[in-house]
Short mmCIF file of C-alpha atoms and ligand atoms in Angstrom, two decimals:
data_model
loop_
_atom_site.label_atom_id
_atom_site.label_comp_id
_atom_site.label_asym_id
_atom_site.label_seq_id
_atom_site.Cartn_x
_atom_site.Cartn_y
_atom_site.Cartn_z
CA MET A 1 -3.35 26.06 19.80
CA ALA A 2 -3.38 25.41 16.05
CA ASP A 3 -6.73 24.06 14.83
CA TYR A 4 -5.64 21.62 12.14
CA VAL A 5 -3.34 18.72 11.27
CA GLY A 6 -1.95 18.12 7.77
CA ALA A 7 -1.05 14.87 6.02
CA VAL A 8 0.88 14.12 2.85
CA ASP A 9 -0.31 10.89 1.18
CA GLN A 10 2.35 9.91 -1.35
CA GLY A 11 0.59 7.12 -3.29
CA THR A 12 1.40 4.96 -6.29
CA THR A 13 -0.47 7.09 -8.81
CA SER A 14 -0.68 10.45 -7.10
CA THR A 15 0.37 12.60 -4.17
CA ARG A 16 -2.22 14.42 -2.12
CA PHE A 17 -2.12 16.81 0.78
CA MET A 18 -5.08 16.93 3.13
CA ILE A 19 -5.91 19.08 6.12
CA PHE A 20 -8.21 17.83 8.91
CA ASP A 21 -9.88 19.46 11.90
CA HIS A 22 -10.28 18.00 15.38
CA GLY A 23 -13.41 16.06 14.35
CA GLY A 24 -11.40 14.30 11.61
CA ASN A 25 -13.29 16.28 8.96
CA GLU A 26 -11.60 17.27 5.73
CA VAL A 27 -10.87 20.99 5.51
CA ALA A 28 -8.86 21.12 2.28
CA ARG A 29 -7.04 18.93 -0.19
CA HIS A 30 -5.05 19.03 -3.37
CA GLN A 31 -3.84 16.10 -5.44
CA LEU A 32 -1.50 15.64 -8.42
CA GLU A 33 -0.60 12.52 -10.41
CA HIS A 34 2.95 11.65 -11.36
CA GLN A 35 4.29 9.77 -14.34
CA GLN A 36 4.27 5.97 -14.43
CA ILE A 37 7.52 5.06 -16.16
CA LEU A 38 7.32 1.60 -17.81
CA PRO A 39 10.70 1.03 -19.52
CA GLN A 40 10.03 -2.64 -20.31
CA ALA A 41 7.57 -5.42 -19.51
CA GLY A 42 7.36 -5.90 -15.75
CA TRP A 43 9.33 -2.74 -14.88
CA VAL A 44 7.60 0.16 -13.09
CA GLU A 45 9.48 3.30 -12.04
CA HIS A 46 8.74 6.77 -10.64
CA ASN A 47 10.90 9.87 -10.80
CA PRO A 48 11.66 10.82 -7.14
CA THR A 49 12.40 14.43 -8.08
CA GLU A 50 8.97 14.71 -9.75
CA ILE A 51 7.39 13.22 -6.59
CA TRP A 52 9.08 15.85 -4.41
CA GLU A 53 7.98 18.62 -6.79
CA ARG A 54 4.40 17.30 -6.78
CA THR A 55 4.50 17.20 -2.97
CA ARG A 56 5.60 20.81 -2.79
CA ALA A 57 2.87 21.83 -5.22
CA VAL A 58 0.00 20.01 -3.47
CA VAL A 59 0.99 21.37 -0.07
CA GLU A 60 1.31 24.94 -1.34
CA THR A 61 -1.99 24.81 -3.25
CA ALA A 62 -4.08 23.25 -0.44
CA MET A 63 -2.71 25.70 2.13
CA ARG A 64 -3.40 28.64 -0.18
CA THR A 65 -6.92 27.42 -1.02
CA ALA A 66 -7.74 26.97 2.66
CA GLY A 67 -6.19 30.32 3.52
CA LEU A 68 -3.97 28.72 6.17
CA GLN A 69 -0.42 29.32 7.34
CA ALA A 70 2.14 26.98 8.90
CA SER A 71 1.14 28.21 12.37
CA ASP A 72 -2.41 26.86 11.80
CA LEU A 73 -1.07 23.29 11.69
CA ALA A 74 -0.37 21.53 14.98
CA ALA A 75 1.57 18.78 13.20
CA LEU A 76 2.21 17.09 9.88
CA GLY A 77 2.02 13.37 9.11
CA ILE A 78 3.44 11.47 6.16
CA THR A 79 2.04 8.33 4.60
CA ASN A 80 3.29 6.62 1.51
CA GLN A 81 3.21 3.85 -1.04
CA ARG A 82 5.31 1.20 0.69
CA GLU A 83 8.30 -0.84 -0.59
CA THR A 84 9.06 1.53 -3.50
CA ALA A 85 12.82 2.13 -3.26
CA VAL A 86 14.72 5.39 -3.74
CA VAL A 87 18.52 5.62 -3.52
CA TRP A 88 20.01 9.10 -3.58
CA ASP A 89 23.22 11.03 -2.97
CA ARG A 90 23.06 12.77 0.39
CA ARG A 91 25.67 15.30 -0.81
CA THR A 92 23.67 16.54 -3.82
CA GLY A 93 20.11 15.32 -3.16
CA ARG A 94 20.07 13.67 -6.61
CA PRO A 95 18.62 10.17 -7.01
CA TYR A 96 21.05 7.65 -8.51
CA TYR A 97 18.21 5.94 -10.32
CA ASN A 98 14.43 6.21 -10.64
CA ALA A 99 12.40 4.85 -7.71
CA ILE A 100 11.76 1.14 -8.32
CA VAL A 101 8.06 0.69 -7.58
CA TRP A 102 6.50 -2.07 -5.49
CA GLN A 103 4.76 -3.51 -8.59
CA ASP A 104 8.07 -3.91 -10.47
CA THR A 105 9.03 -7.55 -11.13
CA ARG A 106 12.63 -7.12 -12.38
CA THR A 107 13.97 -8.78 -9.23
CA ASP A 108 12.20 -12.11 -9.82
CA ARG A 109 15.53 -13.92 -10.17
CA ILE A 110 16.83 -12.37 -6.95
CA ALA A 111 13.67 -13.58 -5.17
CA SER A 112 13.78 -17.11 -6.58
CA ALA A 113 17.52 -17.42 -5.78
CA LEU A 114 16.79 -16.57 -2.12
CA GLU A 115 14.33 -19.45 -1.99
CA ARG A 116 16.73 -21.83 -3.81
CA GLU A 117 19.57 -20.98 -1.44
CA GLY A 118 17.41 -21.77 1.59
CA LYS A 119 17.25 -18.15 2.80
CA GLY A 120 13.47 -17.97 2.40
CA GLU A 121 12.76 -19.51 5.78
CA VAL A 122 15.06 -17.03 7.57
CA ILE A 123 13.33 -14.11 5.84
CA ARG A 124 9.88 -15.49 6.73
CA ARG A 125 10.90 -15.97 10.37
CA LYS A 126 12.72 -12.68 10.90
CA ALA A 127 10.90 -10.29 8.55
CA GLY A 128 7.49 -12.01 8.35
CA LEU A 129 7.62 -11.88 4.54
CA PRO A 130 8.07 -14.42 1.74
CA PRO A 131 10.91 -13.68 -0.72
CA ALA A 132 9.14 -11.79 -3.50
CA THR A 133 9.77 -8.99 -5.98
CA TYR A 134 7.31 -6.84 -4.00
CA PHE A 135 9.62 -5.81 -1.15
CA SER A 136 12.45 -3.25 -1.06
CA GLY A 137 15.49 -5.47 -0.32
CA GLY A 138 15.83 -6.91 -3.83
CA LYS A 139 15.21 -3.50 -5.37
CA ILE A 140 18.10 -1.96 -3.39
CA GLN A 141 20.29 -4.91 -4.38
CA TRP A 142 19.40 -4.35 -8.04
CA ILE A 143 20.41 -0.68 -7.84
CA LEU A 144 23.66 -1.55 -6.03
CA GLU A 145 24.52 -4.12 -8.72
CA ASN A 146 23.36 -2.27 -11.82
CA VAL A 147 23.95 1.45 -11.38
CA PRO A 148 27.65 2.34 -11.76
CA GLY A 149 29.28 3.85 -8.68
CA VAL A 150 26.41 3.27 -6.25
CA ARG A 151 28.00 0.36 -4.36
CA GLU A 152 31.15 2.43 -3.62
CA ALA A 153 29.06 5.50 -2.69
CA ALA A 154 26.93 3.36 -0.36
CA GLU A 155 30.00 1.98 1.37
CA ARG A 156 31.34 5.52 1.82
CA GLY A 157 27.96 6.53 3.33
CA ASP A 158 27.04 8.92 0.48
CA ALA A 159 24.34 6.81 -1.22
CA ILE A 160 21.36 6.45 1.09
CA PHE A 161 18.11 4.52 0.78
CA GLY A 162 14.55 5.33 1.69
CA ASN A 163 10.99 4.55 0.79
CA THR A 164 9.10 7.63 -0.31
CA ASP A 165 8.30 8.59 3.32
CA THR A 166 12.02 8.86 4.03
CA TRP A 167 12.67 10.73 0.79
CA LEU A 168 9.99 13.31 1.62
CA LEU A 169 10.99 13.64 5.29
CA TRP A 170 14.59 14.24 4.20
CA ASN A 171 13.53 16.92 1.72
CA LEU A 172 11.00 18.57 4.04
CA THR A 173 13.61 18.92 6.78
CA GLY A 174 16.21 20.59 4.59
CA GLY A 175 17.62 17.95 2.20
CA VAL A 176 21.35 18.51 1.64
CA ASP A 177 21.14 21.18 4.31
CA GLY A 178 20.65 18.94 7.35
CA GLY A 179 17.71 16.75 6.22
CA VAL A 180 16.90 13.90 8.60
CA HIS A 181 17.24 10.28 7.39
CA VAL A 182 14.44 8.46 9.20
CA THR A 183 11.58 6.03 8.73
CA ASP A 184 9.07 4.17 10.93
CA PRO A 185 8.64 0.45 11.70
CA THR A 186 5.63 0.01 9.37
CA ASN A 187 7.67 1.06 6.37
CA ALA A 188 10.81 -0.71 7.56
CA SER A 189 8.82 -3.93 7.98
CA ARG A 190 8.28 -4.01 4.19
CA THR A 191 11.95 -4.02 3.22
CA MET A 192 12.85 -7.65 4.11
CA LEU A 193 15.71 -6.08 6.11
CA MET A 194 14.08 -5.39 9.49
CA ASN A 195 13.69 -7.91 12.29
CA LEU A 196 10.06 -7.82 13.44
CA GLU A 197 10.96 -8.60 17.04
CA THR A 198 13.79 -6.09 17.58
CA LEU A 199 12.41 -3.44 15.18
CA ASP A 200 16.00 -2.93 14.02
CA TRP A 201 17.85 -3.68 10.80
CA ASP A 202 19.12 -7.26 10.92
CA ASP A 203 22.71 -8.02 9.90
CA GLU A 204 21.91 -11.46 8.51
CA LEU A 205 19.09 -10.06 6.36
CA LEU A 206 21.33 -7.19 5.21
CA SER A 207 23.97 -9.73 4.15
CA PHE A 208 21.43 -11.63 1.98
CA PHE A 209 21.01 -8.49 -0.16
CA GLY A 210 24.51 -7.02 0.23
CA VAL A 211 23.06 -3.80 1.70
CA PRO A 212 25.49 -1.74 3.85
CA ARG A 213 23.81 -0.70 7.12
CA GLN A 214 24.91 2.93 6.70
CA MET A 215 22.54 3.26 3.69
CA LEU A 216 19.53 2.75 5.90
CA PRO A 217 17.43 5.31 7.77
CA GLU A 218 16.99 5.40 11.52
CA ILE A 219 13.75 3.67 12.60
CA ARG A 220 11.60 5.85 14.88
CA PRO A 221 8.03 5.33 16.18
CA SER A 222 5.13 5.90 13.74
CA SER A 223 3.62 8.46 16.10
CA ASN A 224 6.65 10.28 17.42
CA PRO A 225 6.41 12.73 20.34
CA ASP A 226 10.17 13.35 19.93
CA LEU A 227 9.42 14.51 16.34
CA TYR A 228 11.34 13.46 13.22
CA GLY A 229 12.11 17.14 12.74
CA VAL A 230 10.30 20.30 11.68
CA THR A 231 9.51 21.56 8.22
CA ARG A 232 11.82 24.27 6.98
CA ALA A 233 10.72 27.88 6.88
CA GLY A 234 11.77 28.01 3.20
CA GLY A 235 9.81 24.86 2.31
CA PRO A 236 6.29 24.43 0.89
CA LEU A 237 4.55 25.23 4.22
CA GLY A 238 6.48 28.48 4.52
CA GLY A 239 7.21 27.88 8.19
CA GLU A 240 8.05 25.35 10.85
CA VAL A 241 5.55 22.55 11.51
CA PRO A 242 6.38 19.52 13.69
CA LEU A 243 6.80 16.33 11.64
CA ALA A 244 5.31 13.84 14.07
CA GLY A 245 3.66 10.95 12.17
CA ASP A 246 4.91 8.45 9.59
CA LEU A 247 3.05 5.30 8.48
CA GLY A 248 3.00 3.13 5.37
CA ASP A 249 -0.25 3.89 3.57
CA GLN A 250 -2.05 0.64 4.35
CA GLN A 251 -1.18 0.85 8.04
CA ALA A 252 -2.29 4.50 7.95
CA ALA A 253 -5.69 3.42 6.58
CA THR A 254 -5.93 0.88 9.40
CA VAL A 255 -5.39 3.72 11.88
CA GLY A 256 -7.79 5.99 9.93
CA GLN A 257 -10.42 3.24 10.22
CA VAL A 258 -9.69 3.19 13.99
CA CYS A 259 -8.86 -0.54 13.96
CA PHE A 260 -7.15 -0.31 17.35
CA GLU A 261 -8.41 -3.57 18.89
CA PRO A 262 -7.03 -7.03 18.06
CA GLY A 263 -9.46 -8.61 15.58
CA ALA A 264 -10.38 -5.29 13.87
CA ALA A 265 -9.76 -5.24 10.11
CA LYS A 266 -10.06 -2.96 7.10
CA ASN A 267 -9.74 -3.46 3.35
CA THR A 268 -8.45 -0.62 1.16
CA TYR A 269 -9.35 -0.70 -2.56
CA GLY A 270 -6.90 1.43 -4.57
CA THR A 271 -4.35 0.50 -7.23
CA GLY A 272 -4.19 -2.80 -5.37
CA ASN A 273 -6.11 -4.08 -2.34
CA PHE A 274 -4.70 -4.43 1.13
CA LEU A 275 -6.58 -6.16 3.92
CA LEU A 276 -5.03 -5.65 7.37
CA LEU A 277 -6.11 -7.37 10.57
CA ASN A 278 -4.87 -5.94 13.87
CA THR A 279 -3.35 -8.83 15.87
CA GLY A 280 -2.30 -6.77 18.91
CA THR A 281 1.16 -6.84 20.44
CA GLU A 282 1.71 -10.53 19.61
CA LEU A 283 3.34 -11.58 16.35
CA VAL A 284 1.09 -13.98 14.42
CA ARG A 285 2.93 -16.05 11.79
CA SER A 286 0.89 -16.85 8.72
CA GLN A 287 0.52 -20.43 7.53
CA HIS A 288 -1.70 -19.40 4.63
CA GLY A 289 0.21 -16.89 2.52
CA LEU A 290 -0.37 -13.66 4.45
CA LEU A 291 2.31 -11.23 5.61
CA THR A 292 3.15 -10.43 9.19
CA THR A 293 3.80 -6.73 9.42
CA VAL A 294 4.01 -3.87 11.90
CA CYS A 295 0.62 -2.14 12.14
CA TYR A 296 1.86 0.89 14.10
CA GLN A 297 4.08 1.95 16.96
CA PHE A 298 2.76 4.90 18.94
CA GLY A 299 5.43 6.63 21.04
CA SER A 300 7.09 4.38 23.59
CA ALA A 301 4.20 1.85 23.64
CA LYS A 302 4.81 -1.69 22.41
CA PRO A 303 4.43 -2.10 18.66
CA VAL A 304 1.13 -3.44 17.38
CA TYR A 305 1.31 -6.04 14.61
CA ALA A 306 -1.01 -7.00 11.76
CA LEU A 307 -1.64 -9.82 9.34
CA GLU A 308 -1.88 -8.49 5.81
CA GLY A 309 -3.34 -9.82 2.58
CA SER A 310 -1.78 -7.77 -0.25
CA ILE A 311 -3.32 -7.93 -3.74
CA ALA A 312 -1.29 -6.29 -6.50
CA VAL A 313 -3.97 -5.49 -9.08
CA THR A 314 -7.52 -4.34 -8.31
CA GLY A 315 -8.31 -0.67 -9.18
CA SER A 316 -5.45 -0.83 -11.70
CA ALA A 317 -7.38 -3.56 -13.59
CA VAL A 318 -10.14 -0.96 -14.04
CA GLN A 319 -7.48 1.50 -15.28
CA TRP A 320 -6.36 -1.20 -17.73
CA LEU A 321 -9.90 -1.42 -19.16
CA ARG A 322 -9.70 2.35 -19.63
CA ASP A 323 -6.12 2.89 -20.82
CA GLN A 324 -5.12 -0.31 -22.61
CA LEU A 325 -8.44 -1.68 -23.90
CA GLY A 326 -10.27 1.65 -24.20
CA ILE A 327 -13.65 0.05 -23.38
CA ILE A 328 -14.46 2.73 -20.78
CA SER A 329 -13.40 6.37 -20.70
CA GLY A 330 -13.25 6.71 -16.92
CA ALA A 331 -13.03 4.34 -13.95
CA SER A 332 -16.57 5.15 -12.79
CA GLN A 333 -17.97 3.99 -16.17
CA SER A 334 -17.00 0.43 -15.26
CA GLU A 335 -20.11 0.38 -13.08
CA ALA A 336 -22.58 1.43 -15.80
CA LEU A 337 -21.01 -1.01 -18.29
CA ALA A 338 -21.08 -3.92 -15.83
CA ARG A 339 -24.72 -3.14 -14.95
CA GLN A 340 -25.72 -3.79 -18.59
CA VAL A 341 -25.56 -7.54 -17.85
CA GLU A 342 -26.98 -9.55 -14.97
CA ASP A 343 -23.95 -11.73 -14.32
CA ASN A 344 -20.46 -12.50 -15.63
CA GLY A 345 -21.78 -14.71 -18.47
CA GLY A 346 -19.25 -17.38 -17.49
CA VAL A 347 -16.26 -15.02 -17.82
CA TYR A 348 -13.53 -14.78 -15.17
CA PHE A 349 -10.63 -12.33 -15.36
CA VAL A 350 -7.57 -12.97 -13.19
CA PRO A 351 -5.47 -9.78 -13.45
CA ALA A 352 -2.14 -11.37 -12.48
CA PHE A 353 -0.15 -8.61 -14.21
CA SER A 354 2.61 -8.68 -11.55
CA GLY A 355 2.24 -12.38 -10.83
CA LEU A 356 -0.08 -13.20 -7.94
CA PHE A 357 0.51 -11.78 -4.47
CA ALA A 358 -1.38 -13.03 -1.38
CA PRO A 359 -2.22 -15.72 -0.68
CA TYR A 360 -0.49 -17.38 -3.68
CA TRP A 361 2.86 -15.55 -4.02
CA ARG A 362 3.38 -16.85 -7.55
CA SER A 363 5.64 -14.61 -9.63
CA ASP A 364 5.29 -17.14 -12.49
CA ALA A 365 1.58 -16.28 -12.93
CA ARG A 366 0.30 -13.90 -15.60
CA GLY A 367 -3.14 -12.48 -16.31
CA ALA A 368 -5.88 -14.51 -18.00
CA ILE A 369 -9.45 -14.02 -19.18
CA VAL A 370 -11.16 -17.42 -19.29
CA GLY A 371 -14.60 -18.88 -19.97
CA LEU A 372 -15.19 -16.77 -23.10
CA SER A 373 -17.82 -17.70 -25.65
CA ARG A 374 -19.12 -15.74 -28.62
CA TYR A 375 -22.01 -14.56 -26.51
CA ASN A 376 -19.77 -12.44 -24.29
CA THR A 377 -19.42 -8.66 -24.55
CA ASN A 378 -17.44 -5.80 -23.05
CA ALA A 379 -20.06 -5.67 -20.31
CA HIS A 380 -19.21 -9.21 -19.18
CA LEU A 381 -15.53 -8.25 -19.10
CA ALA A 382 -16.30 -5.15 -17.01
CA ARG A 383 -18.34 -7.32 -14.65
CA ALA A 384 -15.58 -9.94 -14.47
CA THR A 385 -13.08 -7.15 -13.66
CA LEU A 386 -15.13 -5.90 -10.72
CA GLU A 387 -15.70 -9.49 -9.59
CA SER A 388 -11.95 -10.15 -9.74
CA ILE A 389 -11.48 -7.41 -7.13
CA CYS A 390 -14.00 -9.15 -4.89
CA TYR A 391 -12.81 -12.71 -5.47
CA GLN A 392 -9.20 -11.77 -4.74
CA THR A 393 -10.47 -10.25 -1.51
CA LYS A 394 -12.33 -13.47 -0.72
CA ASP A 395 -9.07 -15.39 -1.16
CA VAL A 396 -7.31 -13.23 1.44
CA VAL A 397 -10.26 -13.12 3.84
CA GLY A 398 -10.30 -16.94 3.78
CA ALA A 399 -6.56 -17.06 4.51
CA MET A 400 -6.98 -14.54 7.32
CA GLU A 401 -9.76 -16.49 8.96
CA GLN A 402 -7.66 -19.65 8.85
CA ASP A 403 -4.55 -17.92 10.23
CA SER A 404 -6.19 -15.91 12.99
CA GLY A 405 -9.44 -17.70 13.79
CA VAL A 406 -11.12 -14.29 13.49
CA VAL A 407 -14.38 -14.52 11.51
CA LEU A 408 -15.35 -11.11 10.15
CA ASP A 409 -18.88 -9.97 10.96
CA VAL A 410 -18.44 -6.86 8.82
CA LEU A 411 -15.75 -5.67 6.41
CA ARG A 412 -14.69 -2.02 6.78
CA VAL A 413 -13.70 -0.65 3.38
CA ASP A 414 -12.14 2.50 1.92
CA GLY A 415 -10.21 3.68 -1.16
CA GLY A 416 -11.07 4.82 -4.71
CA VAL A 417 -12.89 1.66 -5.85
CA THR A 418 -15.39 1.87 -2.98
CA ALA A 419 -17.12 4.66 -4.96
CA ASN A 420 -18.36 1.77 -7.15
CA GLU A 421 -21.68 0.76 -5.56
CA LEU A 422 -22.05 -2.34 -7.74
CA CYS A 423 -18.59 -3.56 -6.80
CA MET A 424 -19.33 -3.12 -3.10
CA GLN A 425 -22.63 -5.03 -3.46
CA MET A 426 -20.72 -7.80 -5.28
CA GLN A 427 -18.21 -7.82 -2.42
CA ALA A 428 -20.94 -8.38 0.17
CA ASP A 429 -22.48 -11.11 -2.02
CA ILE A 430 -19.19 -12.91 -2.74
CA LEU A 431 -18.05 -12.79 0.90
CA GLY A 432 -21.44 -13.35 2.50
CA VAL A 433 -20.53 -10.57 4.95
CA PRO A 434 -21.82 -6.95 5.14
CA VAL A 435 -19.50 -4.26 3.79
CA SER A 436 -19.31 -0.87 5.54
CA ARG A 437 -17.82 2.40 4.26
CA PRO A 438 -17.09 5.37 6.56
CA VAL A 439 -18.05 8.99 5.91
CA VAL A 440 -14.38 10.00 5.56
CA ALA A 441 -13.23 7.61 2.85
CA GLU A 442 -9.74 9.20 2.79
CA THR A 443 -8.67 7.02 5.68
CA THR A 444 -5.04 6.85 4.57
CA ALA A 445 -4.35 10.57 4.93
CA LEU A 446 -6.57 10.65 8.01
CA GLY A 447 -4.52 7.86 9.66
CA ALA A 448 -1.27 9.78 9.07
CA ALA A 449 -2.89 12.91 10.51
CA TYR A 450 -4.03 10.88 13.55
CA ALA A 451 -0.50 9.54 14.14
CA ALA A 452 0.93 13.07 13.95
CA GLY A 453 -1.85 14.65 16.04
CA LEU A 454 -1.61 12.03 18.79
CA ALA A 455 2.12 12.70 19.09
CA VAL A 456 1.67 16.41 19.79
CA GLY A 457 -1.43 16.11 21.98
CA PHE A 458 -3.88 17.48 19.36
CA TRP A 459 -5.83 14.27 20.01
CA LYS A 460 -5.43 12.87 23.52
CA SER A 461 -6.06 9.18 22.92
CA THR A 462 -7.30 6.60 20.45
CA ASP A 463 -10.75 6.91 22.13
CA ASP A 464 -10.87 10.49 20.82
CA LEU A 465 -10.28 9.11 17.33
CA LYS A 466 -12.87 6.34 17.62
CA ARG A 467 -15.54 8.97 18.23
CA ASN A 468 -14.72 10.48 14.82
CA TRP A 469 -15.62 7.29 12.87
CA HIS A 470 -19.12 7.27 11.32
CA GLU A 471 -20.66 4.84 8.84
CA ASP A 472 -21.73 6.31 5.53
CA ARG A 473 -23.06 3.25 3.67
CA ARG A 474 -23.52 -0.49 4.28
CA TRP A 475 -24.12 -3.27 1.74
CA GLU A 476 -25.79 -6.52 2.88
CA PRO A 477 -25.23 -9.90 1.17
CA THR A 478 -28.06 -11.05 -1.15
CA TRP A 479 -26.66 -14.25 -2.74
CA SER A 480 -27.62 -17.75 -1.62
CA ASP A 481 -24.84 -20.03 -0.32
CA GLU A 482 -25.20 -22.12 -3.48
CA GLN A 483 -24.66 -19.08 -5.74
CA ARG A 484 -21.68 -18.04 -3.67
CA GLU A 485 -20.05 -21.46 -3.80
CA ARG A 486 -20.63 -21.86 -7.55
CA GLY A 487 -19.15 -18.45 -8.28
CA TYR A 488 -16.09 -19.07 -6.13
CA ALA A 489 -15.47 -22.51 -7.64
CA GLY A 490 -15.25 -20.82 -11.07
CA TRP A 491 -12.77 -18.27 -9.70
CA ARG A 492 -10.54 -20.96 -8.20
CA LYS A 493 -10.44 -22.80 -11.53
CA ALA A 494 -9.56 -19.57 -13.35
CA VAL A 495 -6.66 -18.87 -10.95
CA GLN A 496 -5.20 -22.30 -11.74
CA ARG A 497 -5.06 -21.35 -15.46
CA THR A 498 -2.72 -18.40 -14.73
CA LEU A 499 -0.02 -20.34 -12.86
CA ASP A 500 3.35 -21.50 -14.21
CA TRP A 501 3.08 -19.14 -17.18
CA VAL A 502 6.52 -17.45 -17.16
CA ASP A 503 9.82 -19.09 -16.37
CA VAL A 504 11.36 -17.16 -13.46
CA ASP A 505 14.39 -19.43 -13.11
N1 ADP B 601 -15.99 4.26 -9.63
C1 ADP B 601 -14.92 3.43 -9.71
N2 ADP B 601 -15.07 2.13 -10.05
C2 ADP B 601 -14.02 1.31 -10.11
N3 ADP B 601 -12.75 1.68 -9.85
C3 ADP B 601 -12.54 2.96 -9.52
C4 ADP B 601 -13.60 3.90 -9.42
N4 ADP B 601 -13.07 5.10 -9.06
C5 ADP B 601 -11.74 4.90 -8.93
N5 ADP B 601 -11.42 3.62 -9.21
C6 ADP B 601 -10.07 3.00 -9.16
O1 ADP B 601 -9.52 3.37 -7.91
C7 ADP B 601 -8.10 3.54 -8.03
C8 ADP B 601 -7.69 4.84 -7.34
O2 ADP B 601 -8.01 4.75 -5.99
P1 ADP B 601 -7.07 5.42 -4.89
O3 ADP B 601 -7.64 5.05 -3.57
O4 ADP B 601 -6.93 6.87 -5.23
O5 ADP B 601 -5.75 4.62 -5.22
P2 ADP B 601 -4.19 4.81 -4.88
O6 ADP B 601 -4.13 5.37 -3.49
O7 ADP B 601 -3.67 3.43 -5.01
O8 ADP B 601 -3.61 5.74 -5.92
C9 ADP B 601 -7.78 3.55 -9.50
O9 ADP B 601 -7.08 2.36 -9.80
C10 ADP B 601 -9.14 3.56 -10.21
O10 ADP B 601 -9.15 2.73 -11.36
O1 G3P B 602 -0.21 3.76 -3.10
P1 G3P B 602 -1.25 2.70 -2.96
O2 G3P B 602 -2.49 3.15 -2.28
O3 G3P B 602 -1.47 2.02 -4.28
O4 G3P B 602 -0.64 1.57 -1.97
C1 G3P B 602 0.46 0.83 -2.34
C2 G3P B 602 0.90 -0.09 -1.22
O5 G3P B 602 1.44 0.59 -0.13
C3 G3P B 602 1.89 -1.09 -1.75
O6 G3P B 602 2.28 -1.97 -0.74
#
């Protein structure tokens, strides 16, 4: 039997390919960034063709570096940035428009009209989501309404939609030459078009966005013993490998962190932050601004659901310090700069660049730096940036505790920002809960590999996977309750200053 499983992680800023062994250890990886296209304020696009080319390149390079062939891989899993919408022509394989990225706010009027017309409650009940620019439905509607010829092509069945998982699965299985048009329930649950109970596209939801059903991929289990297909011999793997796992990236990280029991949670710190709490096979409806989402569906087992707190801007606020303000030359420097001062010096930074996501869902918010005095320096701003990551997390942890009654005794973390030791210490202090990072911090790719490997019997059960999880580092809280409360009161005041800033009506 083949000794390895591969996973493509198609993220917001880069695409990586990773290969794991049976112990869940990394054997090889390669990663390439793609262009962030920012045509105007609030718009964020990716070029789907570039993403496919990057995927080909990272797969080819990692396989070559590891000296492996297609026959060495028991299965391949896909995981992806969620919500980002691609519409392409199934006859030519050409996208009709750039991918509209999850952070893009161009559909704010579509989202506020849904609320005004009383459709918000139906979307919350059926899809588990509030109407917001974040999700795919409005993005597809925008393409149908604004790109000439797409509506007609969609009605004819030529223009098809997918998130980037679907786009890559279609290309990996042959594209115009018989590519499969599929997705999984975790990705579909982020479109505003899928009914959480039936796990099928919902005609009423489709009608809200004017999306023809024939545009949409078939929804298959996240870990799929029937396989989505096999990679093509002429593709980047140079042979046939079973495509057996597909999960949105945050759900994949939940699987990679082996959060298989109800009440288990993880927080991923990347471009944004995404806290997911496994709620088991029961749907839990949020009363406090969280999303209800599909966590995973393994084979023919019942789907497992999650409550999610999505934060749009965390690691990308650090990138903003680097790229827009130029006060650091690399993300890791944020730690050294912030360590130059003992505290935030009264400064709070609320990076509401895309409005505020959970638990506020305020597309009228914009970023603010408050509490400045002449005493403050770049170091205070760096510290306030790292604190903003932690305070936003505290907001969603609070909402999660209220919604679920689950009180976290430890927070499992992963993602790029968790390399920042100071930020992780701040997180433990601000939450008053220990923070724990696993040895394999690439939990997203690992989760997709797990889903694929489970499907083909490479791993026999989730117990096999649990044995692979090992703690690397733990941070214990050091702040007093009084310090914690004072700090959080300042944050809550700062958030209020960002609201009602732009007119979305
Ligand atoms: N040492 C660090 N301190 C703070 N932020 C960091 C550090 N290293 C990386 N980051 C941030 O982490 C993010 C990348 O993490 P990653 O998990 O690769 O994200 P994604 O999957 O969203 O592309 C970037 O936004 C970057 O600014
Ligand atoms: O690609 P990431 O890691 O920034 O994750 C993006 C999320 O899936 C958006 O919902």
